[in-house]
GROMACS .gro file of C-alpha atoms in nm:
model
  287
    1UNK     CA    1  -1.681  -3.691   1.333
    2UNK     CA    2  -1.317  -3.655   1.355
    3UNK     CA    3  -1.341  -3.402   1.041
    4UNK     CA    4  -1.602  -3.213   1.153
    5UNK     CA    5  -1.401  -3.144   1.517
    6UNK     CA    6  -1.098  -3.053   1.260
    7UNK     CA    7  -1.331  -2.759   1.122
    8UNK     CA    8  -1.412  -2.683   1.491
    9UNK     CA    9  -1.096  -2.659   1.582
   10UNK     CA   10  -0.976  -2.446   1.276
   11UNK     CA   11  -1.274  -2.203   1.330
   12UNK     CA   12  -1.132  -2.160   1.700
   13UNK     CA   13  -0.802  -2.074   1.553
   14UNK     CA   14  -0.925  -1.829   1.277
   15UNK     CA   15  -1.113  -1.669   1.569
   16UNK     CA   16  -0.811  -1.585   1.778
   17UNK     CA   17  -0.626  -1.487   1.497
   18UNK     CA   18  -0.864  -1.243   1.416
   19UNK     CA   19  -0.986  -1.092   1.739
   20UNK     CA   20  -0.614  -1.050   1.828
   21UNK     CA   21  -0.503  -0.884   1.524
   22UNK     CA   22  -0.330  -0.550   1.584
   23UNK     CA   23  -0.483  -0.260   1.444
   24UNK     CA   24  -0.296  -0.100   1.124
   25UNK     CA   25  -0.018   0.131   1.223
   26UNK     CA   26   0.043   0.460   1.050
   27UNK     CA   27   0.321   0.305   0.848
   28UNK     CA   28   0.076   0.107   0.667
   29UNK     CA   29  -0.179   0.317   0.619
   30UNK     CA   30  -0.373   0.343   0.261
   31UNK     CA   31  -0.243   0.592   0.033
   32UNK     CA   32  -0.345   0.535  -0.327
   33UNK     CA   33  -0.337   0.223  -0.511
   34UNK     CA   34  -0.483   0.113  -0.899
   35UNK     CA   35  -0.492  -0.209  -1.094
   36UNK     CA   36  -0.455  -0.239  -1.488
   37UNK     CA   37  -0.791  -0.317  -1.676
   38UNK     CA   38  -0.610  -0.571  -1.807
   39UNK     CA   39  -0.647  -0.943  -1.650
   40UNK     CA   40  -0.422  -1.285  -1.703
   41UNK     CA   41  -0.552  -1.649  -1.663
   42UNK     CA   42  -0.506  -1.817  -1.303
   43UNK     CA   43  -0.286  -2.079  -1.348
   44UNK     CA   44  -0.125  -1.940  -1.607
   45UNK     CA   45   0.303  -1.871  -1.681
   46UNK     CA   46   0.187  -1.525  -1.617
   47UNK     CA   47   0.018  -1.557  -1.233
   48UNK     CA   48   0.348  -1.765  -1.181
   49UNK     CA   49   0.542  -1.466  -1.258
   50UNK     CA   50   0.375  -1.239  -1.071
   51UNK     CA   51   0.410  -1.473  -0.716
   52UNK     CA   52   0.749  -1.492  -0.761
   53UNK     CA   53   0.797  -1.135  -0.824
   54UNK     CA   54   0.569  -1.014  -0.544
   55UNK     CA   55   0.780  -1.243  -0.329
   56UNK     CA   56   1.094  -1.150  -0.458
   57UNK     CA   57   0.999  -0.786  -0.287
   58UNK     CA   58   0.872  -0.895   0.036
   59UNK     CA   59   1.228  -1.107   0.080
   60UNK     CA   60   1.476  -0.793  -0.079
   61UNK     CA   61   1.294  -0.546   0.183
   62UNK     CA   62   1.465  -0.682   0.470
   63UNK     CA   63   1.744  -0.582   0.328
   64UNK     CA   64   1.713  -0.259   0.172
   65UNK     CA   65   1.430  -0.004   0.169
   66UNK     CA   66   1.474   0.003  -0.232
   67UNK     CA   67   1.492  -0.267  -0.522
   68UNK     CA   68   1.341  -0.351  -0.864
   69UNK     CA   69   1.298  -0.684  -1.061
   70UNK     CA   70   1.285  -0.812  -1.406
   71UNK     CA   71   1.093  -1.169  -1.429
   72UNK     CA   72   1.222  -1.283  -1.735
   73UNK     CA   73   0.979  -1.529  -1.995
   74UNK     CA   74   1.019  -1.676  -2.313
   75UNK     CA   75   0.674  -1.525  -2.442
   76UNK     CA   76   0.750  -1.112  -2.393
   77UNK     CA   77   0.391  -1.015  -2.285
   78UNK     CA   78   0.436  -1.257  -1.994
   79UNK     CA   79   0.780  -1.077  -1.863
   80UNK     CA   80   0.704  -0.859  -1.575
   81UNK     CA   81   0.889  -0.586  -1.417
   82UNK     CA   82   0.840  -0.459  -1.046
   83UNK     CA   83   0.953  -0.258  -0.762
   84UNK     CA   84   0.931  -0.155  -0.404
   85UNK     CA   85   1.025   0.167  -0.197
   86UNK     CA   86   1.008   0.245   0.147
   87UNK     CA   87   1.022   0.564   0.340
   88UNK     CA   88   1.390   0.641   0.369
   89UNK     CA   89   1.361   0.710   0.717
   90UNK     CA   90   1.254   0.360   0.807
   91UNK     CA   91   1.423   0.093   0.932
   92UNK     CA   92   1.496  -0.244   0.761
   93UNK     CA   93   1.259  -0.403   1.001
   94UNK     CA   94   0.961  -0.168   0.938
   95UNK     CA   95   0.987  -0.184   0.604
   96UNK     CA   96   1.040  -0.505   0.519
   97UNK     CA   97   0.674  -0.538   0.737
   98UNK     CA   98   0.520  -0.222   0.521
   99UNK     CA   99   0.617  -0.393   0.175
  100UNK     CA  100   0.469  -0.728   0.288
  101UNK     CA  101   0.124  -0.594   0.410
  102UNK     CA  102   0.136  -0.395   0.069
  103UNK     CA  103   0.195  -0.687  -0.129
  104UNK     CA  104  -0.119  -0.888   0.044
  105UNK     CA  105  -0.350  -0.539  -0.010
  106UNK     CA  106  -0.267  -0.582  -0.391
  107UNK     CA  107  -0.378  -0.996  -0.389
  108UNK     CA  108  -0.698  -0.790  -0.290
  109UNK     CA  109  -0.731  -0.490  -0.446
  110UNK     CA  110  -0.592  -0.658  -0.785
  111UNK     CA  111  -0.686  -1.004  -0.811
  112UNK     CA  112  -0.551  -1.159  -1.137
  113UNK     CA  113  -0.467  -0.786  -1.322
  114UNK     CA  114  -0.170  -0.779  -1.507
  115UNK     CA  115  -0.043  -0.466  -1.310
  116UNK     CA  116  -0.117  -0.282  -0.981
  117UNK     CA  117   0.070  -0.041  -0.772
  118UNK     CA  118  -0.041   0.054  -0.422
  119UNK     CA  119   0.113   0.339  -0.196
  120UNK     CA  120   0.102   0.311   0.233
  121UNK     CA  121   0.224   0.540   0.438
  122UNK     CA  122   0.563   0.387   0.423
  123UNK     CA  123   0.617   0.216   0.105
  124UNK     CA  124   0.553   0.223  -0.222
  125UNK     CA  125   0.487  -0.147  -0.447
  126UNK     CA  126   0.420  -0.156  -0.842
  127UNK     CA  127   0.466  -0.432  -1.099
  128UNK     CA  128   0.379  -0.452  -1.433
  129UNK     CA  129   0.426  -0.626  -1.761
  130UNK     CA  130   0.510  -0.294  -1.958
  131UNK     CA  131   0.830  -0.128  -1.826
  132UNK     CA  132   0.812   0.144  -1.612
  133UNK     CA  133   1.184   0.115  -1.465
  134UNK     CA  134   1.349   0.445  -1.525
  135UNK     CA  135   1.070   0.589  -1.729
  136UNK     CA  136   1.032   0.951  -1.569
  137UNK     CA  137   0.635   0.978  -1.516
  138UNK     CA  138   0.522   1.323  -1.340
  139UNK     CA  139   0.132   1.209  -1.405
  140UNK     CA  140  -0.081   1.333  -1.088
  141UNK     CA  141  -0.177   1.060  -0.923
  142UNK     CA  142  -0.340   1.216  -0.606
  143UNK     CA  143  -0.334   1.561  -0.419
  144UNK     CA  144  -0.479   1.642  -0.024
  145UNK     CA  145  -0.493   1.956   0.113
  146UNK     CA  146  -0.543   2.053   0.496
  147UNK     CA  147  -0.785   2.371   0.585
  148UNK     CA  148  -0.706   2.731   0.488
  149UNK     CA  149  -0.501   2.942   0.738
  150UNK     CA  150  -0.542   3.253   0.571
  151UNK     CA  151  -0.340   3.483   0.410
  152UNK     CA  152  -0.057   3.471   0.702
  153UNK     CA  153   0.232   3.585   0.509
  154UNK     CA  154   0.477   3.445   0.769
  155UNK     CA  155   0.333   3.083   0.745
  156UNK     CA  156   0.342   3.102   0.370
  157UNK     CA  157   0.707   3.256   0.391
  158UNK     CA  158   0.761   2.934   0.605
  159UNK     CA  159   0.620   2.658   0.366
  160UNK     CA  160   0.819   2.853   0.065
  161UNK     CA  161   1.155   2.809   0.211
  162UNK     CA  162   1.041   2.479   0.330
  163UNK     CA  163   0.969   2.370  -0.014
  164UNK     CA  164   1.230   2.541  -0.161
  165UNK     CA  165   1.478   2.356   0.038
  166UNK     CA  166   1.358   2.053  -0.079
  167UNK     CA  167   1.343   2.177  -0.427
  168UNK     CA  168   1.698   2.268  -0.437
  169UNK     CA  169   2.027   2.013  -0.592
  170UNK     CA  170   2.361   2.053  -0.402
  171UNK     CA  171   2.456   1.831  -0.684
  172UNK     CA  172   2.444   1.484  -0.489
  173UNK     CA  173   2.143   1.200  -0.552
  174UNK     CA  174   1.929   1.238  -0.254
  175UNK     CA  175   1.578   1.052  -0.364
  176UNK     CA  176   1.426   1.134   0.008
  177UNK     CA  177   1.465   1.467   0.161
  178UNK     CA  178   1.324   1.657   0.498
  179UNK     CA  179   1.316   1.963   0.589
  180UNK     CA  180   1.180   2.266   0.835
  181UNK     CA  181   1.152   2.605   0.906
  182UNK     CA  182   0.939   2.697   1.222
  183UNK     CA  183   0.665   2.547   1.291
  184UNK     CA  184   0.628   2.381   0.947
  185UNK     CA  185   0.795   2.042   0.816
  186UNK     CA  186   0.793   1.881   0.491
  187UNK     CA  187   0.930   1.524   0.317
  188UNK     CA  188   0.998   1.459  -0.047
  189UNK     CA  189   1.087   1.191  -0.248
  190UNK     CA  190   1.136   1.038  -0.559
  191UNK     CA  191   1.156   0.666  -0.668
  192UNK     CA  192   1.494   0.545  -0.689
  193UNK     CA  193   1.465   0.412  -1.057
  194UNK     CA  194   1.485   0.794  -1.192
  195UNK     CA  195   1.817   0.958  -1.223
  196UNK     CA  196   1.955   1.250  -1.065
  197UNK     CA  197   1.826   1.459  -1.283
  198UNK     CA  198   1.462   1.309  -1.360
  199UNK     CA  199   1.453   1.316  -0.968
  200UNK     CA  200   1.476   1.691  -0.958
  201UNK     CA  201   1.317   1.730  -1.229
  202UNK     CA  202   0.987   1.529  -1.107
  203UNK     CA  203   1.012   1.717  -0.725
  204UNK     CA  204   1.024   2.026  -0.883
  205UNK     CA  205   0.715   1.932  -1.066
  206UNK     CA  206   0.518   1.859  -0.731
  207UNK     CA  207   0.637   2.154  -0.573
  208UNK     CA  208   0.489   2.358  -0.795
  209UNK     CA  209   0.188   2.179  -0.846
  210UNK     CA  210   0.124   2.172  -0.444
  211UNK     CA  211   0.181   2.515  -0.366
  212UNK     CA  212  -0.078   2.597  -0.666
  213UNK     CA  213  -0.332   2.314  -0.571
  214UNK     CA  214  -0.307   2.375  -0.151
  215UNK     CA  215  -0.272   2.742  -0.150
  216UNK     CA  216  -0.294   2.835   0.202
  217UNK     CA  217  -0.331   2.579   0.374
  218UNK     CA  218  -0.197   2.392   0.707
  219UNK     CA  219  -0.095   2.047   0.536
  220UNK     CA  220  -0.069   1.963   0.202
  221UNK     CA  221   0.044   1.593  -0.025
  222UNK     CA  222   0.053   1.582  -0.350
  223UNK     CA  223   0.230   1.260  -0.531
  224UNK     CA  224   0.280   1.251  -0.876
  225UNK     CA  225   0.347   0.865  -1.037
  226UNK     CA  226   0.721   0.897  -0.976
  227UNK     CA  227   0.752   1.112  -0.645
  228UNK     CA  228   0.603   1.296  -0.345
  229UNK     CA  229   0.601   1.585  -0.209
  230UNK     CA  230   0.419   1.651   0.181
  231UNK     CA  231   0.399   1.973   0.421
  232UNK     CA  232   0.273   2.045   0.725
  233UNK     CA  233   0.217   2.293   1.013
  234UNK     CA  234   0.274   2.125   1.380
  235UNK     CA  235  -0.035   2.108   1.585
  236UNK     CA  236  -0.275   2.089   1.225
  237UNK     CA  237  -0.518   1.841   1.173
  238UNK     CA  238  -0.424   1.488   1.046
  239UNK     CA  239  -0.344   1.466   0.697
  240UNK     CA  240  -0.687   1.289   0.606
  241UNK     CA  241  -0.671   0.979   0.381
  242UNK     CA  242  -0.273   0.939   0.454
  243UNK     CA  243  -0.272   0.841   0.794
  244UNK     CA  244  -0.602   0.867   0.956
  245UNK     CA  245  -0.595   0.597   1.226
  246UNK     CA  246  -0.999   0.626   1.332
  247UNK     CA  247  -1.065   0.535   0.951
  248UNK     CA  248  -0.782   0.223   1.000
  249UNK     CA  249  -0.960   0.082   1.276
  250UNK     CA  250  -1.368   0.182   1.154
  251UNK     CA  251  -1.207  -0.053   0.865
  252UNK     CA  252  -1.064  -0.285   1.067
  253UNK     CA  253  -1.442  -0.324   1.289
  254UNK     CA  254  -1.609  -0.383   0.937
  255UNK     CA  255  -1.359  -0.686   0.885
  256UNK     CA  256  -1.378  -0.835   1.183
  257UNK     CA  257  -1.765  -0.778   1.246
  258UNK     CA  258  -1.808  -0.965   0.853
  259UNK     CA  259  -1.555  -1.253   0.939
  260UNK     CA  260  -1.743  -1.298   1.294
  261UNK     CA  261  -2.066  -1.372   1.102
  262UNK     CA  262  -1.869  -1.590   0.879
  263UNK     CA  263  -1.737  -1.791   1.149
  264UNK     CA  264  -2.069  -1.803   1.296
  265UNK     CA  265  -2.243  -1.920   1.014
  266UNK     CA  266  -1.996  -2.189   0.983
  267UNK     CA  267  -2.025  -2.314   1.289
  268UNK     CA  268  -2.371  -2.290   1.250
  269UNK     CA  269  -2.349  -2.550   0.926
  270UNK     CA  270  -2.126  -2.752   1.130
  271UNK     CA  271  -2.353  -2.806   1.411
  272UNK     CA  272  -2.657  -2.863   1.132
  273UNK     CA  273  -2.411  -3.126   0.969
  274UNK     CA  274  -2.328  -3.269   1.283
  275UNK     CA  275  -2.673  -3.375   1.386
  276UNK     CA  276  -2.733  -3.470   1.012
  277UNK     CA  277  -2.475  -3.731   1.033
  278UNK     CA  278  -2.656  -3.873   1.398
  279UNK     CA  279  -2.960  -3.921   1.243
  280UNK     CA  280  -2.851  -4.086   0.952
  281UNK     CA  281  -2.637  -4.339   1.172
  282UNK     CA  282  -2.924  -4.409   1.342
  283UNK     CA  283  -3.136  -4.478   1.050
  284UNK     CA  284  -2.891  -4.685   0.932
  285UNK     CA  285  -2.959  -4.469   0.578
  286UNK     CA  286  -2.622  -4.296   0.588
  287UNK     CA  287  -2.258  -4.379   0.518
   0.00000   0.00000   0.00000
């Protein structure tokens, strides 16, 4: 009996826990994430690796919004290499708490694959076992655009010298840049692995690509694998997938409405096992 009030008691806690969760901020809202086809053996040198990696992250981000990691192993296909960037406007705090909840989405997204990467709002996570650090990479990885505004040539004259701005090398490494002009703001950056030059080489790139793939438009995102590039007009429509808070918490309802019926169904089995063990005792049939 005394186990089966320990399960009782556990299910109470698991319920609190998740009715009182907070609903995902902005800062950790989904982005983009992928896992490699490829898969390693639970239990294995390799999932080792990866743990210690993945928690080597979460600890360095309360430190610094940037840092990468070699995992060292005597067999070369089980070395792994990883990183983490945040936003470089947040704080220490924020994203030392954007890395970790990226770090938990990849357990889930990429159970057991060899590599995964996974972009929030505020951070960026990847690990591998096939280097990546300081290999320029200006694959497309995902591109957003808001709705048309027309052919408004002072609105386009405004995102150009936006972008432009942010486009343009005073000399100096700056891996995260902002900018404005009018109504319309924009944010770029580039992973802090690349060099000065692969950085403005790989914004450059998005720019580009963004004003040929948004056009027009009020808001547009495009990231390629090694940087970012992000406009928008104030008072436009939220950038869709990157920060759409009803879709957060329709997502966060679907959780907690499957973990309910979990929990219910558990106690249910409790309850059944409960009276099980009664009538057992009492038919003296049971130990």
């Amino acid at each position: 009996m005394s186990r089966i009030l320990t399960i009782t008691t556990l299910i109470s806690l698991l319920t609190i826990t998740v009715l009182t969760t907070p609903a995902t901020s902005s800062t950790d809202s989904f982005v983009f994430g992928g896992c490699s086809q490829l898969k390693y053996t639970p239990g294995s040198p390799y999932e080792s690796n990866v743990n210690l990696l993945l928690t080597s992250l979460v600890s360095s981000a309360a430190f610094t919004t940037y840092n990468n990691f070699t995992i060292k192993s005597p067999t070369p296909q089980d070395t792994l290499y990883g990183l983490f960037q945040c936003r470089g406007d947040l704080s220490n705090g924020d994203c030392a708490s954007c890395v970790a909840r990226a770090v938990s989405q990849l357990g889930t997204l990429c159970p057991d694959s060899s590599g995964g990467a996974l972009q929030l709002e505020g951070c960026f996570v990847k690990y591998d076992n096939t280097t990546f650090l300081g290999v320029e990479d200006k694959t497309e990885v995902l591109h957003k655009c808001g709705p048309l505004i027309g052919f408004d040539s002072d609105e386009l004259n405004r995102r150009d010298v936006v972008l432009g701005y942010l486009g343009t090398s005073d000399g100096s490494y700056k891996p995260f840049r902002v900018g404005g002009s009018g109504d319309v703001s924009s944010v770029a950056q580039c992973v802090q692995d690349l060099s000065a030059s692969e950085c403005q080489d790989c914004l450059s790139e998005a720019i580009g690509r963004l004003k040929t793939v948004c056009g027009p438009a009020v808001w547009g995102d495009l990231y390629l694998a090694k940087c970012y590039v992000r406009f928008s007009k104030a008072g436009a429509p939220s950038n869709g997938g990157n920060g759409n808070d009803n879709n957060g918490n329709d997502e966060v309802e679907k959780t907690l409405a499957i973990l309910i019926g979990l929990i219910a169904a558990v106690a249910l089995l409790v309850v059944f096992l409960s009276f099980l063990r009664k009538v057992c005792e009492r038919e003296r049939g049971c130990k």
